[in-house]
Amino acid sequence: MAPRSSSRSVKRIVLLGAPGVGKGTQAEILSSECRIPHISAGDLLRDEVARKTKLGLQAKAFMDDGKLVPDELVIEMMKPHLSGSFILDGFPRTLEQARELDRIVKLTHVVELTAPTDVLIKRLTGRWTCTKCGGIFHESQHDISKCGKCGGKLYQRDDQKPDVVKKRLATYGELTMPLSAFYKRMKLLKQVESLGAPETVAEKIRHALGGKAC
Ligand code: AMP
């Protein structure tokens, strides 16, 4: 059986939570603070799609439609990233993925970020992506006539459109929410309300991780 932690400093953190709850933002903060890799399943999949790899071609239709990519494809993609310390964002998303992850490594922390559904819908449907650099901007905080970083044209990805956003949230409720109970039973789950400024939420996560993140 894999050890829960092979060294005291190893951190194997999962950030759970619905699309739009801020997992990516918080994973970035933790990652730069603790100098451990932020592994986003969604980013890895989008990269496969952009490179038109075999996996990318298989995954694209599911992603565009707000559905989950089949477990076996996602698990194979994630395996090479599951050693040393890491912060996982967007994986696992089903019980099968969580069970497989537990067979591969023992996690040290699971933090579930929470926010009301209407807040999630506003966050997700207001996001625009840059065609050039991939930067994401929210219409409530940025001028969306062009990219604030590189001046590129902004567009809404298929999965940022209202119908698909609703589907993504429904999929989350059906397939990913059961992971809270799974990790609660393993006594790993900490819940943090993800409202307010990113730094405020980051402070709550540090607290949930025992005072400081790393
Ligand atoms: P995200 O950027 O994390 O919201 O992911 C974008 C899309 O990638 C999701 O809507 C799914 O279609 C797909 N995806 C990301 N992570 C997973 C996963 N762990 N399992 C299955 N599909 C995933």
CSV table of C-alpha atoms and ligand atoms in Angstrom, one decimal:
chain,number,residue,atom,x,y,z
A,1,MET,CA,0.0,0.0,0.0
A,2,ALA,CA,1.4,3.5,-0.9
A,3,PRO,CA,2.4,5.5,2.2
A,4,ARG,CA,0.2,8.5,3.1
A,5,SER,CA,3.3,10.6,3.0
A,6,SER,CA,6.8,9.4,2.2
A,7,SER,CA,8.4,12.5,3.7
A,8,ARG,CA,7.0,15.1,6.0
A,9,SER,CA,7.3,17.8,3.4
A,10,VAL,CA,5.5,16.0,0.6
A,11,LYS,CA,2.1,17.6,-0.2
A,12,ARG,CA,-0.4,15.8,-2.3
A,13,ILE,CA,-3.3,18.2,-2.3
A,14,VAL,CA,-6.7,17.9,-4.1
A,15,LEU,CA,-8.8,21.0,-4.6
A,16,LEU,CA,-12.4,19.9,-5.0
A,17,GLY,CA,-15.3,22.1,-6.0
A,18,ALA,CA,-17.8,23.0,-8.8
A,19,PRO,CA,-16.7,24.7,-12.0
A,20,GLY,CA,-16.3,28.4,-11.4
A,21,VAL,CA,-15.6,28.0,-7.7
A,22,GLY,CA,-12.0,29.3,-8.0
A,23,LYS,CA,-10.0,26.1,-7.9
A,24,GLY,CA,-7.6,27.3,-10.6
A,25,THR,CA,-7.0,30.7,-8.9
A,26,GLN,CA,-6.4,29.1,-5.5
A,27,ALA,CA,-4.2,26.3,-6.9
A,28,GLU,CA,-2.0,29.0,-8.6
A,29,ILE,CA,-1.6,30.9,-5.2
A,30,LEU,CA,-0.8,27.7,-3.3
A,31,SER,CA,1.5,26.5,-6.1
A,32,SER,CA,3.7,29.6,-6.1
A,33,GLU,CA,3.7,29.8,-2.3
A,34,CYS,CA,4.7,26.2,-1.8
A,35,ARG,CA,6.6,25.8,-5.0
A,36,ILE,CA,4.8,22.6,-5.9
A,37,PRO,CA,3.2,21.9,-9.3
A,38,HIS,CA,-0.3,22.9,-10.0
A,39,ILE,CA,-1.8,20.2,-12.2
A,40,SER,CA,-5.1,21.2,-13.9
A,41,ALA,CA,-6.9,18.3,-15.6
A,42,GLY,CA,-8.9,20.9,-17.7
A,43,ASP,CA,-5.7,22.7,-18.9
A,44,LEU,CA,-4.0,19.4,-19.7
A,45,LEU,CA,-7.0,18.3,-21.8
A,46,ARG,CA,-7.3,21.7,-23.5
A,47,ASP,CA,-3.6,21.4,-24.4
A,48,GLU,CA,-4.2,17.9,-25.9
A,49,VAL,CA,-7.2,19.4,-27.9
A,50,ALA,CA,-5.0,22.3,-29.2
A,51,ARG,CA,-2.3,19.9,-30.3
A,52,LYS,CA,-4.9,17.6,-31.9
A,53,THR,CA,-3.4,14.5,-30.2
A,54,LYS,CA,-5.3,11.2,-30.3
A,55,LEU,CA,-6.6,12.0,-26.7
A,56,GLY,CA,-7.4,15.6,-27.7
A,57,LEU,CA,-9.5,14.4,-30.7
A,58,GLN,CA,-11.4,11.9,-28.4
A,59,ALA,CA,-11.9,14.5,-25.6
A,60,LYS,CA,-13.0,17.5,-27.6
A,61,ALA,CA,-16.7,16.6,-28.2
A,62,PHE,CA,-17.2,15.7,-24.5
A,63,MET,CA,-15.7,19.0,-23.4
A,64,ASP,CA,-17.5,21.2,-25.9
A,65,ASP,CA,-20.8,19.6,-24.7
A,66,GLY,CA,-20.1,20.2,-21.0
A,67,LYS,CA,-19.7,16.4,-20.3
A,68,LEU,CA,-16.9,14.6,-18.6
A,69,VAL,CA,-14.2,12.9,-20.6
A,70,PRO,CA,-14.3,9.1,-20.0
A,71,ASP,CA,-12.5,8.0,-16.8
A,72,GLU,CA,-10.0,5.7,-18.5
A,73,LEU,CA,-8.7,8.5,-20.8
A,74,VAL,CA,-8.4,11.0,-18.0
A,75,ILE,CA,-6.7,8.6,-15.7
A,76,GLU,CA,-4.1,7.6,-18.3
A,77,MET,CA,-3.4,11.3,-18.9
A,78,MET,CA,-3.0,12.1,-15.2
A,79,LYS,CA,-0.8,9.1,-14.2
A,80,PRO,CA,2.6,10.6,-15.3
A,81,HIS,CA,1.8,13.7,-13.1
A,82,LEU,CA,1.1,11.8,-9.9
A,83,SER,CA,4.5,11.6,-8.1
A,84,GLY,CA,6.2,13.9,-5.6
A,85,SER,CA,4.2,16.9,-4.4
A,86,PHE,CA,1.3,18.3,-6.4
A,87,ILE,CA,-1.9,20.3,-6.2
A,88,LEU,CA,-4.6,18.7,-8.3
A,89,ASP,CA,-7.3,20.9,-9.8
A,90,GLY,CA,-10.2,19.3,-11.6
A,91,PHE,CA,-9.1,15.7,-10.9
A,92,PRO,CA,-10.6,13.5,-9.5
A,93,ARG,CA,-14.1,14.3,-10.8
A,94,THR,CA,-15.8,10.8,-10.4
A,95,LEU,CA,-15.7,8.1,-7.7
A,96,GLU,CA,-13.8,5.9,-10.2
A,97,GLN,CA,-11.1,8.5,-10.6
A,98,ALA,CA,-10.9,9.0,-6.9
A,99,ARG,CA,-10.6,5.3,-6.2
A,100,GLU,CA,-7.9,4.9,-8.9
A,101,LEU,CA,-6.0,8.0,-7.5
A,102,ASP,CA,-6.1,6.4,-4.0
A,103,ARG,CA,-4.6,3.2,-5.5
A,104,ILE,CA,-1.7,5.2,-7.0
A,105,VAL,CA,-0.9,7.6,-4.2
A,106,LYS,CA,-2.1,8.6,-0.7
A,107,LEU,CA,-3.3,12.2,-0.6
A,108,THR,CA,-2.2,14.4,2.3
A,109,HIS,CA,-5.0,17.0,2.0
A,110,VAL,CA,-8.4,17.5,0.3
A,111,VAL,CA,-9.9,21.0,0.3
A,112,GLU,CA,-13.4,21.5,-1.1
A,113,LEU,CA,-14.2,25.0,-2.1
A,114,THR,CA,-17.9,26.0,-2.0
A,115,ALA,CA,-20.1,28.8,-3.3
A,116,PRO,CA,-23.8,29.2,-4.1
A,117,THR,CA,-24.9,28.1,-7.6
A,118,ASP,CA,-26.0,31.6,-8.7
A,119,VAL,CA,-22.6,32.9,-8.0
A,120,LEU,CA,-21.0,30.1,-10.0
A,121,ILE,CA,-23.2,30.7,-13.0
A,122,LYS,CA,-22.3,34.4,-13.0
A,123,ARG,CA,-18.6,33.7,-12.7
A,124,LEU,CA,-18.7,31.0,-15.5
A,125,THR,CA,-20.8,32.8,-18.0
A,126,GLY,CA,-18.9,36.1,-17.6
A,127,ARG,CA,-15.5,34.6,-18.6
A,128,TRP,CA,-13.8,35.4,-21.8
A,129,THR,CA,-10.7,33.7,-23.2
A,130,CYS,CA,-7.9,35.3,-25.3
A,131,THR,CA,-7.5,33.8,-28.7
A,132,LYS,CA,-3.7,34.5,-28.6
A,133,CYS,CA,-2.4,33.9,-25.0
A,134,GLY,CA,-5.3,31.9,-23.5
A,135,GLY,CA,-5.7,34.4,-20.6
A,136,ILE,CA,-9.1,34.4,-19.0
A,137,PHE,CA,-10.9,37.7,-18.1
A,138,HIS,CA,-14.2,38.3,-16.3
A,139,GLU,CA,-16.5,40.8,-17.9
A,140,SER,CA,-17.3,42.3,-14.5
A,141,GLN,CA,-13.7,43.2,-13.9
A,142,HIS,CA,-12.1,43.8,-17.3
A,143,ASP,CA,-12.7,45.6,-20.6
A,144,ILE,CA,-13.5,42.6,-22.8
A,145,SER,CA,-12.9,44.5,-26.1
A,146,LYS,CA,-9.4,43.1,-26.1
A,147,CYS,CA,-7.0,41.0,-23.9
A,148,GLY,CA,-5.6,42.9,-21.0
A,149,LYS,CA,-2.2,41.0,-21.3
A,150,CYS,CA,-1.4,40.8,-25.0
A,151,GLY,CA,-4.1,42.8,-26.8
A,152,GLY,CA,-5.5,39.7,-28.5
A,153,LYS,CA,-9.1,39.2,-29.4
A,154,LEU,CA,-11.3,37.7,-26.6
A,155,TYR,CA,-14.0,35.0,-27.2
A,156,GLN,CA,-16.3,32.8,-25.2
A,157,ARG,CA,-15.3,29.1,-25.3
A,158,ASP,CA,-18.2,26.8,-26.0
A,159,ASP,CA,-18.0,25.6,-22.4
A,160,GLN,CA,-18.3,29.2,-21.1
A,161,LYS,CA,-21.8,29.6,-22.8
A,162,PRO,CA,-24.9,29.6,-20.6
A,163,ASP,CA,-26.4,26.2,-21.8
A,164,VAL,CA,-23.1,24.4,-21.5
A,165,VAL,CA,-22.4,26.0,-18.1
A,166,LYS,CA,-25.7,24.7,-16.7
A,167,LYS,CA,-24.8,21.2,-18.0
A,168,ARG,CA,-21.3,21.4,-16.4
A,169,LEU,CA,-22.9,22.3,-13.1
A,170,ALA,CA,-25.5,19.4,-13.4
A,171,THR,CA,-22.7,17.0,-14.2
A,172,TYR,CA,-20.8,18.2,-11.2
A,173,GLY,CA,-23.8,17.6,-8.9
A,174,GLU,CA,-24.4,14.1,-10.3
A,175,LEU,CA,-20.9,12.8,-10.6
A,176,THR,CA,-18.4,14.9,-8.6
A,177,MET,CA,-20.4,15.9,-5.5
A,178,PRO,CA,-20.3,12.3,-4.1
A,179,LEU,CA,-16.5,12.8,-3.7
A,180,SER,CA,-17.1,15.0,-0.6
A,181,ALA,CA,-18.6,12.0,1.2
A,182,PHE,CA,-15.8,9.8,-0.1
A,183,TYR,CA,-13.1,12.0,1.3
A,184,LYS,CA,-15.0,12.8,4.5
A,185,ARG,CA,-15.1,9.1,5.2
A,186,MET,CA,-11.3,9.0,4.7
A,187,LYS,CA,-11.0,11.9,7.2
A,188,LEU,CA,-9.3,14.1,4.6
A,189,LEU,CA,-12.0,16.6,3.7
A,190,LYS,CA,-11.8,20.3,4.7
A,191,GLN,CA,-14.5,22.7,3.4
A,192,VAL,CA,-13.8,26.3,2.6
A,193,GLU,CA,-16.3,28.9,1.4
A,194,SER,CA,-14.9,30.5,-1.7
A,195,LEU,CA,-16.5,34.0,-1.6
A,196,GLY,CA,-14.7,37.3,-1.5
A,197,ALA,CA,-11.2,38.3,-2.7
A,198,PRO,CA,-8.8,35.5,-3.8
A,199,GLU,CA,-6.4,36.4,-1.0
A,200,THR,CA,-9.2,36.1,1.6
A,201,VAL,CA,-10.1,32.6,0.3
A,202,ALA,CA,-6.3,31.7,0.2
A,203,GLU,CA,-6.1,32.6,3.9
A,204,LYS,CA,-9.0,30.3,4.8
A,205,ILE,CA,-7.3,27.5,2.8
A,206,ARG,CA,-4.1,28.1,4.8
A,207,HIS,CA,-6.1,27.8,8.0
A,208,ALA,CA,-7.8,24.6,6.7
A,209,LEU,CA,-4.4,23.1,6.0
A,210,GLY,CA,-3.3,23.7,9.6
A,211,GLY,CA,-2.2,27.3,9.8
A,212,LYS,CA,0.1,27.5,6.8
A,213,ALA,CA,-0.1,25.8,3.5
A,214,CYS,CA,3.5,24.6,3.3
B,1,AMP,P1,-12.2,22.5,-16.3
B,1,AMP,O1,-11.4,23.6,-16.9
B,1,AMP,O2,-11.6,21.9,-15.1
B,1,AMP,O3,-13.6,23.0,-16.0
B,1,AMP,O4,-12.4,21.3,-17.3
B,1,AMP,C1,-12.9,21.6,-18.6
B,1,AMP,C2,-13.5,20.3,-19.2
B,1,AMP,O5,-12.5,19.3,-19.3
B,1,AMP,C3,-14.6,19.7,-18.3
B,1,AMP,O6,-15.9,20.3,-18.5
B,1,AMP,C4,-14.6,18.2,-18.8
B,1,AMP,O7,-15.2,18.1,-20.0
B,1,AMP,C5,-13.1,18.0,-19.0
B,1,AMP,N1,-12.5,17.5,-17.7
B,1,AMP,C6,-11.6,18.2,-16.9
B,1,AMP,N2,-11.2,17.4,-15.9
B,1,AMP,C7,-11.8,16.2,-16.1
B,1,AMP,C8,-11.9,15.0,-15.3
B,1,AMP,N3,-11.2,14.8,-14.2
B,1,AMP,N4,-12.6,14.0,-15.8
B,1,AMP,C9,-13.3,14.1,-16.9
B,1,AMP,N5,-13.4,15.2,-17.7
B,1,AMP,C10,-12.6,16.3,-17.2
